[in-house]
Tab-separated table of C-alpha atoms in Angstrom:
chain	number	residue	atom	x	y	z
G	13	MET	CA	151.622	-55.717	180.958
G	14	SER	CA	150.257	-56.583	177.598
G	15	HIS	CA	148.792	-59.787	176.645
G	16	ASN	CA	148.100	-60.162	172.922
G	17	ARG	CA	145.220	-62.376	171.620
G	18	GLN	CA	144.647	-63.229	168.084
G	19	TYR	CA	141.412	-63.747	166.370
G	20	THR	CA	141.181	-64.997	162.699
G	21	ASP	CA	138.651	-65.647	160.157
G	22	ASP	CA	138.578	-66.557	156.533
G	23	PHE	CA	139.686	-62.999	155.461
G	24	THR	CA	141.710	-61.228	157.990
G	25	SER	CA	143.544	-61.856	161.200
G	26	VAL	CA	143.003	-59.281	164.073
G	27	ASN	CA	145.436	-58.776	166.933
G	28	VAL	CA	143.957	-57.407	170.237
G	29	ASP	CA	146.200	-56.625	173.059
G	30	SER	CA	145.096	-55.995	176.676
G	31	ASP	CA	145.049	-52.250	175.998
G	32	ASP	CA	142.241	-52.865	173.446
G	33	ASN	CA	144.425	-51.797	170.522
G	34	VAL	CA	143.163	-53.598	167.491
G	35	SER	CA	145.310	-54.094	164.367
G	36	ALA	CA	143.984	-55.960	161.165
G	37	GLN	CA	146.229	-57.766	158.894
G	38	SER	CA	145.022	-58.933	155.733
G	39	PRO	CA	146.267	-62.002	153.911
G	40	GLN	CA	146.713	-59.746	150.833
G	41	SER	CA	149.446	-57.184	150.856
G	42	SER	CA	148.872	-53.527	151.684
G	43	SER	CA	150.169	-52.609	148.310
G	44	ASP	CA	147.257	-54.025	146.717
G	45	PRO	CA	145.665	-51.228	144.563
G	46	LYS	CA	142.172	-52.173	145.537
G	47	ILE	CA	143.065	-51.867	149.201
G	48	GLN	CA	144.854	-48.733	148.653
G	49	LYS	CA	141.841	-47.276	146.625
G	50	LEU	CA	139.373	-48.352	149.634
G	51	LYS	CA	141.766	-46.688	152.144
G	52	GLN	CA	141.891	-43.559	150.188
G	53	HIS	CA	138.166	-43.511	149.817
G	54	VAL	CA	137.713	-44.081	153.605
G	55	ASN	CA	140.158	-41.140	154.327
G	56	GLU	CA	138.180	-38.902	151.940
G	57	VAL	CA	134.938	-39.888	153.466
G	58	SER	CA	136.450	-39.320	157.016
G	59	ASN	CA	137.646	-35.998	155.866
G	60	ILE	CA	134.410	-34.943	154.566
G	61	MET	CA	132.533	-36.062	157.628
G	62	GLN	CA	135.044	-34.087	159.867
G	63	GLN	CA	134.492	-30.930	157.749
G	64	ASN	CA	130.674	-31.634	157.979
G	65	ILE	CA	130.967	-31.913	161.765
G	66	ASP	CA	133.068	-28.662	161.985
G	67	LYS	CA	130.355	-26.904	159.730
G	68	ILE	CA	127.677	-28.171	162.002
G	69	LEU	CA	129.423	-26.852	165.219
G	70	GLU	CA	130.059	-23.434	163.410
G	71	ARG	CA	126.446	-23.357	162.499
G	72	GLY	CA	125.387	-24.031	166.046
G	73	GLN	CA	127.637	-21.286	167.372
G	74	ARG	CA	126.217	-18.834	164.862
G	75	LEU	CA	122.706	-19.932	165.800
G	76	ASP	CA	123.468	-19.416	169.496
G	77	HIS	CA	124.829	-15.946	168.595
G	78	LEU	CA	121.797	-15.159	166.484
G	79	GLU	CA	119.409	-16.209	169.338
G	80	ASP	CA	121.290	-13.967	171.668
G	81	ARG	CA	121.067	-11.054	169.377
G	82	SER	CA	117.439	-11.576	168.581
G	83	GLU	CA	116.514	-11.731	172.416
G	84	MET	CA	118.611	-8.560	172.848
G	85	LEU	CA	116.640	-7.022	169.890
G	86	SER	CA	113.391	-8.179	171.505
G	87	ASN	CA	114.339	-6.586	174.791
G	88	ARG	CA	115.214	-3.419	173.240
G	89	ALA	CA	111.916	-3.390	171.043
G	90	ASP	CA	110.080	-3.680	174.427
G	91	GLU	CA	111.952	-0.766	175.892
G	92	PHE	CA	111.361	1.449	172.629
G	93	ARG	CA	107.553	0.432	172.926
G	94	VAL	CA	107.345	1.693	176.545
G	95	GLY	CA	109.283	4.779	175.796
G	96	ALA	CA	107.308	5.498	172.699
G	97	ARG	CA	103.922	5.119	174.725
G	98	ARG	CA	105.349	7.444	177.482
G	99	VAL	CA	106.387	10.100	174.763
G	100	SER	CA	103.064	9.822	172.954
G	101	ARG	CA	101.053	10.322	176.245
G	102	LYS	CA	103.406	13.328	177.030
G	103	MET	CA	102.851	14.789	173.628
G	104	TRP	CA	98.990	14.393	173.828
G	105	TRP	CA	98.821	16.059	177.073
G	106	GLN	CA	100.944	18.838	175.757
G	107	ASN	CA	98.806	19.246	172.596
G	108	THR	CA	95.789	19.280	174.804
G	109	ARG	CA	97.124	21.862	177.061
G	110	VAL	CA	97.967	24.044	174.053
G	111	ASN	CA	94.399	23.514	172.545
G	112	ILE	CA	92.847	24.557	175.928
G	113	PHE	CA	95.063	27.565	176.127
G	114	ILE	CA	94.047	28.637	172.485
G	115	ALA	CA	90.319	27.994	173.398
G	116	ILE	CA	90.710	30.152	176.418
G	117	VAL	CA	92.471	32.891	174.480
G	118	VAL	CA	89.857	32.682	171.773
G	119	THR	CA	86.993	32.873	174.387
G	120	VAL	CA	88.603	35.879	176.163
G	121	ILE	CA	89.028	37.829	172.855
G	122	ILE	CA	85.327	37.122	171.837
G	123	LEU	CA	84.136	38.229	175.329
G	124	ILE	CA	86.304	41.354	175.012
G	125	ILE	CA	84.880	42.077	171.603
G	126	VAL	CA	81.220	41.254	172.680
G	127	LEU	CA	81.626	43.340	175.840
G	128	SER	CA	83.122	46.424	173.895
G	129	ILE	CA	80.331	46.127	171.311
G	130	THR	CA	77.551	45.902	173.950
G	131	SER	CA	79.202	48.687	176.062
G	132	SER	CA	79.347	50.952	173.303
G	133	THR	CA	75.920	50.478	172.013
G	134	THR	CA	74.410	50.990	175.539
G	135	GLY	CA	76.368	54.013	176.116
G	136	LYS	CA	75.076	55.856	173.137
């Protein structure tokens, strides 16, 4: 059931029905060029604002996607840092073992040379 109420002022009359539908009626005809120009301008501004809202929503989605990617990159960087530290320690120990082995071999060779020289001088 719809009851219409009408409000008027000096410039326009507005019809309001019980469903809160509002329609404005101008005393001037809708074919007035100024009104048409104004309506066209309002439509243009409305379209521009709608495009701006769409762009903002797209930008928000891109920012969310970028945030997810940066968080994933940060996690992978942490994993890389841990793995690099582990490999670095492993390589340090391996290098240390090789150096110790070389030192032992050189020491043994020097001992063999020294012993062979001392045994040959004492045996003469």
